[in-house]
Coordinates of N, CA and C in Angstrom, one line a residue:
Chain A
A1 N 2.8 -23.1 -11.7 CA 2.1 -21.9 -11.4 C 3.7 -21.5 -10.7
Q2 N 3.6 -20.0 -10.7 CA 4.0 -20.0 -9.9 C 4.1 -18.4 -9.0
S3 N 4.5 -17.9 -7.6 CA 3.9 -17.0 -6.3 C 5.6 -16.4 -6.1
V4 N 4.6 -15.6 -5.0 CA 5.7 -15.1 -4.2 C 4.9 -14.2 -3.3
A5 N 5.7 -14.4 -1.8 CA 5.6 -14.2 -1.3 C 6.7 -13.5 0.0
Q6 N 5.5 -11.9 0.7 CA 6.0 -11.4 1.2 C 5.7 -11.5 3.0
P7 N 6.7 -11.7 3.5 CA 5.6 -12.8 4.5 C 4.9 -10.9 5.6
E8 N 5.7 -9.8 5.3 CA 6.0 -8.5 6.7 C 5.0 -7.3 5.2
D9 N 3.8 -7.3 6.2 CA 2.6 -5.7 5.0 C 3.4 -4.5 5.2
Q10 N 4.6 -4.6 6.4 CA 5.8 -3.2 6.9 C 6.8 -3.3 8.2
V11 N 8.1 -3.2 7.2 CA 9.0 -3.1 7.9 C 9.6 -1.6 8.8
N12 N 9.8 -1.9 9.7 CA 9.9 -0.9 10.5 C 11.8 -0.8 11.1
V13 N 12.5 0.5 11.3 CA 14.3 0.9 11.2 C 14.1 1.5 12.0
A14 N 15.0 1.3 12.6 CA 15.8 2.9 13.1 C 17.2 3.2 11.9
E15 N 16.9 4.7 12.0 CA 18.3 5.1 10.9 C 19.1 4.1 11.1
G16 N 20.5 3.9 10.4 CA 21.9 3.3 10.3 C 21.9 1.9 11.0
N17 N 20.5 1.4 11.3 CA 20.5 -0.2 11.2 C 20.5 -0.8 10.0
P18 N 20.7 -2.6 10.6 CA 20.9 -3.0 9.0 C 19.2 -3.1 8.8
L19 N 18.7 -3.9 8.1 CA 17.3 -3.5 7.6 C 16.9 -5.0 6.7
T20 N 15.7 -6.2 6.5 CA 15.7 -7.4 6.1 C 14.5 -6.9 5.3
V21 N 14.3 -6.9 4.3 CA 12.4 -7.7 4.1 C 12.5 -8.7 2.9
K22 N 12.0 -9.0 3.6 CA 11.9 -10.6 3.7 C 11.1 -11.0 2.1
C23 N 11.0 -12.1 1.2 CA 11.1 -12.6 -0.2 C 10.8 -14.7 0.3
T24 N 10.1 -15.1 0.4 CA 10.0 -16.3 -0.7 C 9.3 -16.1 -2.1
Y25 N 9.8 -17.9 -2.3 CA 9.2 -17.5 -3.7 C 8.4 -19.1 -4.1
S26 N 8.4 -19.3 -5.2 CA 7.5 -20.5 -5.5 C 7.9 -20.7 -6.6
V27 N 8.4 -21.5 -7.7 CA 8.5 -21.9 -9.2 C 8.3 -23.8 -10.0
S28 N 7.8 -23.7 -11.4 CA 8.5 -24.7 -11.5 C 9.9 -25.6 -11.4
G29 N 10.3 -24.4 -12.1 CA 12.5 -24.6 -12.6 C 13.1 -23.7 -11.6
N30 N 13.9 -23.8 -12.5 CA 14.9 -22.6 -11.9 C 14.2 -21.0 -11.7
P31 N 14.2 -20.0 -10.4 CA 13.7 -19.0 -10.4 C 14.6 -17.5 -11.3
Y32 N 14.3 -16.8 -11.8 CA 14.7 -15.3 -12.2 C 13.7 -14.9 -10.7
L33 N 14.5 -13.8 -9.9 CA 14.6 -12.8 -9.0 C 15.1 -11.8 -9.0
F34 N 14.0 -10.9 -8.8 CA 14.0 -9.5 -8.8 C 13.4 -9.0 -7.6
W35 N 13.9 -7.5 -6.9 CA 14.2 -7.1 -6.2 C 13.4 -5.6 -7.3
Y36 N 12.2 -4.7 -6.2 CA 11.7 -3.2 -6.9 C 11.6 -2.2 -6.0
V37 N 11.6 -0.9 -6.5 CA 11.2 -0.3 -4.9 C 10.4 0.4 -5.7
Q38 N 9.8 1.2 -4.4 CA 7.8 2.2 -5.4 C 8.1 3.1 -4.6
Y39 N 8.5 4.4 -5.1 CA 8.7 5.4 -4.2 C 6.8 6.2 -4.1
P40 N 6.5 6.7 -3.6 CA 5.3 7.7 -3.5 C 5.0 8.3 -4.8
N41 N 3.8 8.0 -5.1 CA 2.9 8.7 -6.4 C 4.2 8.2 -7.4
R42 N 5.4 7.6 -7.5 CA 6.5 7.1 -8.9 C 5.7 5.5 -9.1
G43 N 6.2 5.4 -10.6 CA 6.5 4.1 -10.7 C 8.0 3.3 -10.3
L44 N 8.1 1.6 -10.5 CA 8.4 0.9 -10.1 C 10.1 1.4 -10.2
Q45 N 10.8 1.0 -9.0 CA 12.6 1.5 -9.8 C 12.9 0.0 -9.3
F46 N 13.7 -1.3 -10.2 CA 14.8 -1.7 -10.1 C 16.1 -1.8 -9.8
L47 N 16.2 -2.9 -8.5 CA 17.3 -2.7 -8.0 C 18.4 -4.1 -8.0
L48 N 17.1 -4.6 -8.1 CA 19.3 -6.3 -8.5 C 18.4 -7.1 -8.7
K49 N 18.7 -8.6 -9.3 CA 18.9 -9.1 -9.8 C 19.0 -10.2 -9.3
Y50 N 18.8 -11.7 -9.2 CA 19.8 -12.8 -9.5 C 18.3 -13.9 -10.6
I51 N 20.2 -13.8 -11.5 CA 19.9 -15.5 -12.6 C 20.5 -16.8 -12.3
T52 N 21.5 -16.2 -12.5 CA 22.5 -17.5 -11.8 C 23.6 -17.1 -11.4
G53 N 24.9 -17.9 -10.6 CA 26.1 -17.3 -10.5 C 26.0 -17.3 -8.8
D54 N 26.2 -15.9 -8.6 CA 27.2 -15.8 -6.7 C 25.3 -15.4 -5.9
N55 N 25.1 -16.5 -5.1 CA 24.6 -16.2 -4.6 C 23.3 -15.0 -3.7
L56 N 24.9 -14.4 -3.9 CA 25.3 -12.8 -2.8 C 25.1 -12.1 -4.3
V57 N 24.1 -11.2 -4.3 CA 23.5 -10.4 -5.7 C 23.5 -8.6 -4.5
K58 N 24.3 -7.3 -5.7 CA 24.7 -6.5 -5.2 C 24.0 -5.2 -6.4
G59 N 23.2 -4.7 -6.0 CA 22.5 -4.1 -7.0 C 22.6 -2.5 -6.1
S60 N 21.4 -1.9 -6.4 CA 21.6 0.0 -6.5 C 21.7 0.1 -5.0
Y61 N 22.7 1.7 -5.4 CA 21.9 2.4 -3.2 C 22.5 1.4 -2.4
G62 N 23.2 0.0 -2.2 CA 23.5 -0.3 -1.4 C 22.6 -1.8 -0.9
F63 N 22.2 -2.2 -1.9 CA 21.1 -3.5 -1.0 C 22.2 -4.0 -2.1
E64 N 21.4 -5.2 -0.7 CA 21.9 -6.3 -1.7 C 20.9 -8.2 -1.7
A65 N 20.6 -8.9 -1.7 CA 19.5 -10.0 -1.3 C 20.8 -11.2 -2.0
E66 N 20.3 -12.5 -1.0 CA 20.6 -13.6 -0.9 C 20.0 -14.4 -1.7
F67 N 20.1 -15.1 -2.4 CA 19.7 -16.1 -2.9 C 19.0 -17.3 -2.4
N68 N 18.6 -18.2 -2.1 CA 19.2 -19.4 -0.9 C 17.7 -20.1 -1.5
K69 N 18.2 -21.2 -2.1 CA 17.6 -22.6 -3.4 C 17.0 -23.4 -2.0
S70 N 17.7 -24.1 -0.8 CA 16.8 -24.7 -0.1 C 16.2 -23.8 0.4
Q71 N 16.0 -22.2 1.0 CA 14.9 -22.1 2.1 C 14.1 -21.3 0.6
T72 N 14.0 -21.6 -0.3 CA 13.7 -20.2 -1.7 C 12.8 -19.0 -1.5
S73 N 13.9 -18.7 -0.8 CA 14.2 -17.5 0.1 C 14.8 -16.6 -0.7
F74 N 14.3 -15.4 -0.6 CA 15.4 -13.7 -1.5 C 15.3 -12.7 -1.2
H75 N 16.1 -12.6 0.3 CA 15.2 -11.2 1.1 C 16.5 -10.6 0.6
L76 N 15.9 -9.4 1.4 CA 16.9 -8.1 0.6 C 17.2 -7.9 1.9
K77 N 18.5 -6.7 2.1 CA 19.2 -6.3 3.3 C 20.2 -5.1 2.9
K78 N 20.4 -4.3 4.3 CA 21.2 -2.9 3.3 C 22.0 -2.9 4.7
P79 N 22.8 -3.0 5.1 CA 23.4 -3.1 6.2 C 23.1 -1.7 7.0
S80 N 23.4 -0.6 6.1 CA 22.8 0.2 7.5 C 21.9 1.3 7.2
A81 N 20.7 1.5 7.0 CA 19.2 2.1 6.4 C 19.6 3.7 6.3
L82 N 18.6 3.9 5.4 CA 18.5 5.5 5.7 C 17.5 6.4 5.7
V83 N 16.6 7.2 5.9 CA 16.0 7.6 5.9 C 15.1 7.7 4.7
S84 N 15.9 8.0 3.7 CA 15.6 7.5 2.3 C 15.4 7.0 0.7
D85 N 15.3 5.2 2.3 CA 14.8 4.4 1.8 C 13.6 3.7 2.0
S86 N 13.2 4.7 2.6 CA 11.4 4.8 3.0 C 11.0 5.0 1.4
A87 N 10.2 3.9 1.5 CA 9.9 3.2 -0.5 C 8.6 1.8 0.4
L88 N 8.2 1.0 -0.7 CA 6.9 0.5 -0.7 C 8.2 -0.8 -1.7
Y89 N 8.7 -2.0 -1.4 CA 9.8 -2.9 -1.7 C 8.5 -3.8 -2.8
F90 N 9.2 -3.9 -3.5 CA 8.4 -5.7 -4.2 C 9.0 -6.8 -4.7
C91 N 9.1 -7.8 -4.2 CA 10.0 -9.3 -4.9 C 9.3 -9.7 -6.0
A92 N 9.8 -9.9 -6.9 CA 9.1 -10.4 -8.1 C 9.6 -12.0 -8.7
V93 N 8.6 -13.0 -9.0 CA 9.7 -13.9 -10.0 C 9.3 -14.5 -10.6
R94 N 9.7 -15.0 -11.9 CA 10.0 -15.5 -13.3 C 10.4 -17.0 -13.0
D95 N 10.2 -17.3 -13.6 CA 10.4 -19.6 -13.9 C 11.3 -19.4 -15.1
I96 N 12.4 -20.0 -15.0 CA 13.4 -19.4 -17.0 C 13.0 -20.7 -17.3
F97 N 11.9 -21.6 -16.7 CA 11.3 -22.8 -18.1 C 10.1 -22.0 -18.9
T98 N 11.0 -22.7 -19.7 CA 9.7 -21.2 -21.0 C 8.9 -22.3 -21.4
G99 N 7.2 -21.2 -20.9 CA 6.1 -21.9 -21.2 C 5.2 -21.1 -21.4
A100 N 3.8 -21.4 -21.3 CA 3.1 -20.0 -21.9 C 3.2 -19.4 -20.7
G101 N 3.0 -18.1 -20.5 CA 2.7 -17.4 -19.1 C 3.8 -16.6 -18.3
S102 N 5.2 -17.8 -18.7 CA 6.5 -17.4 -17.7 C 7.4 -16.9 -18.3
Y103 N 6.7 -15.4 -18.9 CA 7.1 -13.6 -19.0 C 7.3 -13.5 -18.8
Q104 N 5.9 -13.8 -17.7 CA 5.2 -12.4 -17.0 C 6.1 -12.9 -15.3
L105 N 6.2 -11.7 -15.0 CA 6.8 -11.7 -13.2 C 5.5 -11.8 -12.6
T106 N 5.5 -12.5 -12.1 CA 4.7 -12.7 -10.2 C 5.1 -11.8 -9.4
F107 N 4.7 -10.6 -8.5 CA 5.7 -9.8 -8.1 C 4.2 -10.3 -6.4
G108 N 5.2 -9.9 -5.3 CA 4.7 -9.7 -3.8 C 4.2 -8.8 -4.1
K109 N 2.9 -8.7 -3.1 CA 1.9 -7.9 -2.5 C 2.6 -7.0 -2.2
G110 N 4.2 -6.8 -1.8 CA 4.3 -5.0 -1.6 C 5.0 -5.0 0.3
T111 N 6.3 -4.5 0.8 CA 6.7 -4.5 1.9 C 7.2 -2.2 2.0
K112 N 6.2 -1.9 3.3 CA 6.1 -0.5 2.9 C 7.5 -0.4 4.3
L113 N 8.7 -0.1 4.1 CA 9.2 0.5 4.7 C 9.5 1.5 5.2
S114 N 9.6 1.7 6.6 CA 10.1 3.0 7.3 C 11.1 3.1 7.9
V115 N 11.7 4.5 7.7 CA 13.2 3.8 8.3 C 13.9 5.4 8.7
I116 N 13.0 4.6 10.7 CA 12.7 6.2 11.2 C 14.0 6.7 12.0
P117 N 14.1 8.8 11.3 CA 15.5 8.9 11.9 C 16.0 8.9 13.3
Chain B
G1 N 19.3 8.2 -21.5 CA 17.9 8.9 -22.8 C 16.7 8.3 -21.4
A2 N 15.4 8.3 -22.2 CA 14.0 8.6 -22.2 C 13.6 7.1 -21.8
G3 N 13.2 8.0 -20.8 CA 12.5 6.1 -19.6 C 11.2 6.1 -20.2
V4 N 10.2 4.9 -19.8 CA 9.0 4.6 -20.4 C 8.0 5.2 -20.2
S5 N 7.0 5.6 -21.4 CA 6.5 7.0 -20.7 C 4.7 6.4 -20.6
Q6 N 4.4 7.4 -19.5 CA 2.9 6.9 -19.8 C 1.8 8.1 -20.0
S7 N 0.0 7.8 -20.8 CA -0.7 8.8 -20.8 C -1.6 8.7 -20.4
P8 N -2.6 8.8 -20.3 CA -2.2 10.4 -19.5 C -1.9 9.7 -18.1
S9 N -1.7 11.2 -17.0 CA -0.7 10.3 -16.4 C -2.3 9.9 -14.7
N10 N -3.6 11.1 -14.9 CA -5.0 10.5 -14.6 C -5.6 10.6 -14.6
K11 N -6.8 9.9 -14.9 CA -7.6 9.7 -15.9 C -9.0 9.5 -14.7
V12 N -10.4 10.3 -14.5 CA -11.0 10.4 -14.0 C -12.3 10.1 -15.2
T13 N -13.4 9.2 -15.2 CA -14.4 8.8 -15.7 C -15.3 8.3 -15.3
E14 N -16.0 7.9 -15.4 CA -18.6 7.7 -15.8 C -18.1 6.3 -15.6
K15 N -19.0 5.6 -15.0 CA -18.8 4.4 -14.7 C -19.8 4.2 -15.9
G16 N -19.6 2.7 -16.7 CA -19.7 3.0 -18.5 C -19.0 3.5 -19.9
K17 N -18.2 3.7 -19.7 CA -16.7 5.2 -20.8 C -16.1 4.0 -20.7
D18 N -16.0 3.7 -21.8 CA -14.0 3.7 -21.9 C -13.3 4.8 -22.1
V19 N -12.0 3.7 -21.6 CA -10.8 4.4 -21.6 C -10.2 4.0 -22.6
E20 N -8.7 5.0 -22.7 CA -7.7 4.5 -23.5 C -6.1 4.8 -22.8
L21 N -5.4 3.7 -22.4 CA -3.8 4.5 -22.0 C -3.3 4.2 -22.5
R22 N -2.1 4.8 -22.5 CA -0.7 4.7 -23.4 C 0.4 4.8 -22.9
C23 N 1.3 4.2 -23.6 CA 2.4 3.6 -23.4 C 3.7 3.8 -24.4
D24 N 3.9 4.4 -23.9 CA 6.1 4.4 -24.9 C 6.7 4.4 -24.6
P25 N 7.3 2.8 -24.9 CA 8.2 2.1 -24.1 C 9.7 2.8 -24.9
I26 N 10.6 2.7 -24.2 CA 11.8 2.5 -24.2 C 12.9 2.1 -25.2
S27 N 13.1 2.8 -26.4 CA 13.7 2.6 -27.4 C 14.3 1.3 -27.8
G28 N 13.7 0.8 -28.9 CA 14.5 -0.6 -29.2 C 14.1 -1.8 -27.9
H29 N 13.8 -1.7 -27.0 CA 12.8 -2.8 -26.3 C 12.2 -3.7 -27.0
T30 N 12.0 -4.4 -27.0 CA 11.4 -5.9 -27.3 C 10.1 -6.0 -26.8
A31 N 10.3 -6.4 -25.6 CA 9.1 -6.9 -25.1 C 8.5 -4.7 -23.7
L32 N 6.9 -5.3 -23.8 CA 6.5 -4.7 -23.5 C 5.4 -5.5 -22.8
Y33 N 4.6 -5.0 -21.2 CA 4.0 -5.7 -20.4 C 3.3 -4.7 -19.6
W34 N 1.6 -5.0 -19.4 CA 0.3 -4.1 -18.9 C 0.5 -4.9 -17.5
Y35 N 0.6 -4.0 -16.4 CA -0.1 -4.5 -15.1 C -0.9 -3.4 -14.7
R36 N -1.8 -4.2 -13.4 CA -2.7 -3.9 -13.2 C -2.0 -2.9 -11.7
Q37 N -2.0 -2.4 -10.4 CA -1.4 -1.8 -9.6 C -2.9 -1.3 -8.4
S38 N -3.5 -2.5 -7.2 CA -4.9 -2.2 -7.2 C -4.1 -1.3 -5.2
L39 N -5.9 -0.8 -4.5 CA -4.7 -0.6 -3.5 C -5.1 -1.6 -2.8
G40 N -3.5 -1.6 -1.9 CA -2.9 -2.6 -0.8 C -2.9 -3.9 -2.0
Q41 N -3.3 -3.8 -2.9 CA -2.8 -5.2 -3.4 C -1.3 -5.4 -3.8
G42 N -0.5 -6.2 -4.7 CA 0.5 -6.0 -5.4 C 0.4 -5.8 -7.1
L43 N 0.9 -6.1 -6.9 CA 0.8 -6.0 -9.6 C 0.3 -7.1 -9.6
E44 N -0.7 -7.0 -11.1 CA -1.3 -8.2 -10.9 C -0.8 -7.9 -12.8
F45 N -0.3 -9.5 -12.8 CA -0.2 -8.9 -15.1 C -1.3 -8.8 -16.2
L46 N -1.4 -7.9 -17.3 CA -2.4 -8.3 -17.0 C -2.2 -8.6 -19.3
I47 N -1.7 -8.3 -19.1 CA -0.8 -8.9 -21.1 C 0.7 -8.9 -21.4
Y48 N 1.1 -9.0 -22.0 CA 2.8 -9.0 -23.1 C 2.8 -9.4 -24.4
F49 N 3.4 -8.1 -24.7 CA 3.5 -8.5 -26.0 C 5.1 -8.3 -26.3
Q50 N 5.7 -9.1 -27.3 CA 7.1 -9.6 -27.0 C 7.2 -9.5 -29.0
G51 N 7.4 -8.9 -29.8 CA 8.3 -8.8 -30.5 C 7.0 -8.6 -32.4
N52 N 6.9 -9.7 -32.8 CA 5.4 -9.6 -33.8 C 4.9 -10.8 -33.2
S53 N 5.3 -11.0 -32.3 CA 4.4 -12.5 -31.8 C 2.5 -12.6 -31.2
A54 N 1.9 -13.4 -31.1 CA 1.1 -12.8 -30.1 C 0.9 -12.7 -29.3
P55 N 0.3 -11.8 -28.6 CA 0.6 -11.1 -27.2 C -0.1 -12.2 -26.1
D56 N 0.4 -13.0 -25.1 CA 0.2 -13.2 -23.6 C -0.9 -12.4 -23.1
K57 N -2.4 -13.1 -23.9 CA -3.3 -12.0 -23.0 C -4.2 -12.9 -22.2
S58 N -3.1 -13.7 -21.0 CA -3.8 -14.9 -20.0 C -3.7 -13.9 -19.0
G59 N -3.3 -12.6 -18.5 CA -4.1 -11.6 -17.5 C -5.0 -11.0 -17.2
L60 N -5.5 -10.5 -18.7 CA -6.6 -9.7 -19.0 C -7.7 -10.2 -18.1
P61 N -8.7 -9.8 -16.8 CA -9.3 -9.6 -16.4 C -11.2 -10.4 -16.9
S62 N -11.0 -9.3 -17.9 CA -12.3 -9.8 -19.1 C -12.8 -9.6 -20.3
D63 N -13.4 -9.2 -21.1 CA -13.0 -9.3 -22.6 C -13.5 -7.9 -22.6
R64 N -14.2 -7.1 -21.6 CA -13.5 -5.9 -21.5 C -12.7 -4.5 -21.8
F65 N -11.5 -5.6 -21.8 CA -10.1 -5.5 -22.0 C -9.7 -5.7 -22.7
S66 N -9.0 -4.9 -23.6 CA -8.0 -5.2 -24.4 C -6.4 -4.1 -24.6
A67 N -5.6 -4.7 -25.9 CA -4.2 -3.3 -25.6 C -4.0 -4.2 -27.1
E68 N -3.3 -3.4 -27.5 CA -2.6 -3.6 -29.1 C -1.2 -3.1 -29.0
R69 N -0.6 -2.9 -29.8 CA 1.0 -2.3 -30.4 C 1.5 -2.7 -30.7
T70 N 1.6 -0.6 -31.4 CA 1.1 -0.6 -33.4 C 3.2 -0.9 -33.3
G71 N 3.0 -1.1 -34.7 CA 4.8 -1.0 -34.8 C 5.2 -1.6 -34.5
G72 N 5.2 -2.1 -33.2 CA 6.3 -2.8 -32.1 C 6.8 -1.6 -31.3
S73 N 6.0 -0.9 -31.3 CA 6.5 0.3 -30.7 C 5.2 0.7 -28.6
V74 N 4.8 2.6 -29.7 CA 2.9 2.3 -28.6 C 1.6 1.4 -28.4
S75 N 2.5 1.3 -27.1 CA 0.3 0.2 -26.5 C -0.4 0.9 -26.1
T76 N -1.9 0.6 -26.9 CA -2.5 1.4 -25.5 C -3.2 0.2 -24.8
L77 N -4.2 0.6 -24.1 CA -4.8 -1.0 -23.1 C -5.9 0.4 -23.0
T78 N -7.4 -0.4 -23.6 CA -8.6 0.0 -23.3 C -8.6 -1.2 -22.4
I79 N -10.4 0.1 -22.4 CA -11.0 -0.1 -21.1 C -12.4 0.3 -21.8
Q80 N -13.0 -0.9 -22.0 CA -14.2 -0.3 -22.6 C -15.5 -0.6 -21.7
R81 N -16.7 -0.2 -21.7 CA -17.8 0.0 -20.4 C -17.2 -0.4 -18.7
T82 N -16.7 0.8 -18.6 CA -16.1 0.9 -17.2 C -16.6 0.5 -15.7
Q83 N -15.9 -0.5 -15.3 CA -16.1 -1.0 -13.9 C -16.0 0.0 -12.9
Q84 N -16.6 0.5 -10.9 CA -15.4 0.8 -9.9 C -14.1 -0.1 -10.3
E85 N -14.3 -0.9 -10.1 CA -13.4 -2.0 -9.7 C -12.2 -1.2 -10.3
D86 N -12.5 -1.2 -11.9 CA -11.0 -1.0 -12.6 C -10.7 0.1 -11.8
S87 N -11.3 0.6 -11.5 CA -10.0 1.4 -11.0 C -8.9 1.2 -9.9
A88 N -8.0 1.3 -10.3 CA -6.6 0.9 -10.3 C -5.3 2.1 -10.9
V89 N -4.1 2.1 -10.6 CA -2.7 3.0 -11.3 C -2.9 1.3 -12.2
Y90 N -2.9 2.0 -13.6 CA -2.2 0.8 -14.4 C -0.8 0.9 -15.1
L91 N -0.2 0.4 -14.7 CA 1.6 0.4 -14.9 C 2.0 -0.5 -16.0
C92 N 3.0 0.0 -17.0 CA 3.3 -0.8 -18.1 C 5.1 -0.3 -18.0
A93 N 5.6 -1.6 -18.8 CA 6.5 -1.6 -18.3 C 7.5 -2.6 -20.2
S94 N 9.4 -1.8 -19.7 CA 9.1 -2.6 -21.4 C 10.8 -3.1 -21.4
S95 N 10.9 -4.3 -21.4 CA 12.4 -5.2 -21.1 C 13.1 -4.7 -22.9
P96 N 14.6 -5.2 -23.2 CA 15.3 -5.7 -23.9 C 15.4 -6.6 -24.5
T97 N 14.4 -7.7 -23.7 CA 14.6 -8.6 -23.9 C 14.3 -10.0 -23.2
D98 N 13.0 -11.1 -23.5 CA 12.1 -11.8 -22.7 C 12.8 -11.6 -21.1
Y99 N 14.8 -11.9 -21.0 CA 15.2 -11.8 -19.8 C 15.3 -10.6 -19.1
N100 N 15.6 -10.2 -19.6 CA 16.5 -9.2 -18.4 C 15.5 -8.0 -17.4
E101 N 16.0 -7.0 -16.5 CA 14.4 -6.8 -15.8 C 14.1 -5.6 -16.8
Q102 N 12.6 -5.9 -16.4 CA 11.8 -4.8 -16.4 C 11.8 -3.7 -15.8
F103 N 11.7 -2.0 -17.1 CA 11.8 -0.6 -17.1 C 10.3 -0.1 -16.5
F104 N 10.4 0.5 -15.7 CA 8.2 0.7 -15.8 C 8.1 2.0 -16.2
G105 N 7.0 2.3 -16.7 CA 6.6 3.7 -16.8 C 5.8 4.2 -15.3
P106 N 5.3 5.6 -15.3 CA 4.9 6.3 -13.8 C 3.8 5.7 -13.4
G107 N 2.6 5.1 -14.4 CA 2.0 4.2 -14.1 C 0.6 5.3 -14.5
T108 N -1.0 5.7 -15.5 CA -1.5 6.3 -15.1 C -2.6 5.5 -14.0
R109 N -3.2 7.2 -13.5 CA -4.4 6.8 -12.1 C -5.4 6.9 -12.9
L110 N -6.6 5.2 -12.3 CA -7.6 5.8 -13.4 C -9.1 5.2 -12.2
T111 N -9.4 6.3 -12.6 CA -11.0 6.5 -10.8 C -11.9 7.0 -12.4
V112 N -12.6 5.1 -11.8 CA -14.0 5.0 -12.1 C -15.1 5.6 -11.4
L113 N -16.2 6.6 -11.5 CA -16.7 7.3 -10.6 C -17.8 6.3 -11.0

């Protein structure tokens, strides 16, 4: 079974400050990890992914995430937050190991990011 | 190019009625997924199609839910005898292969009165 935890329902950060949105995961084998963002009344937009290779992954809009295997974490980060970054952020995982149900993504419950001007 | 499209964008129905939700994936994407997003919840996987293989229906919550994908392209999610707990946003996603990121449509907001 695979699972994702986003321990914070909401994160508030001042504009210009660095931001972190936390994600931890659990899979049987090796993970594929994803971050998506959802703006109000919109579908999910892909931000970045970790498949293999460098643990630091860079994505869209200046976001990056660091894969930490020992801590089973994949926290989303940005050095300087913008008001326009305010949205709902979802972490997702799937197991690389093929098997029944392995192609589906398992999503966290989402973290609402509010960037305060 | 065009992204994933879904129709209708909003659907209000009465309890007990059947509804059909449509998804038009990105051209050439072989994998198609349906998810459900309820208020305050994350995304719940419903069903997955890949090419001509048998779909993975493991996420369908009851036998009132079914989906088909015609010609490897357009997909329809059908909910029979709708219940109030079916109210949610239904999201469709497609991807070029099983190992790529998924591209999501804008969703259909279903309200069952």
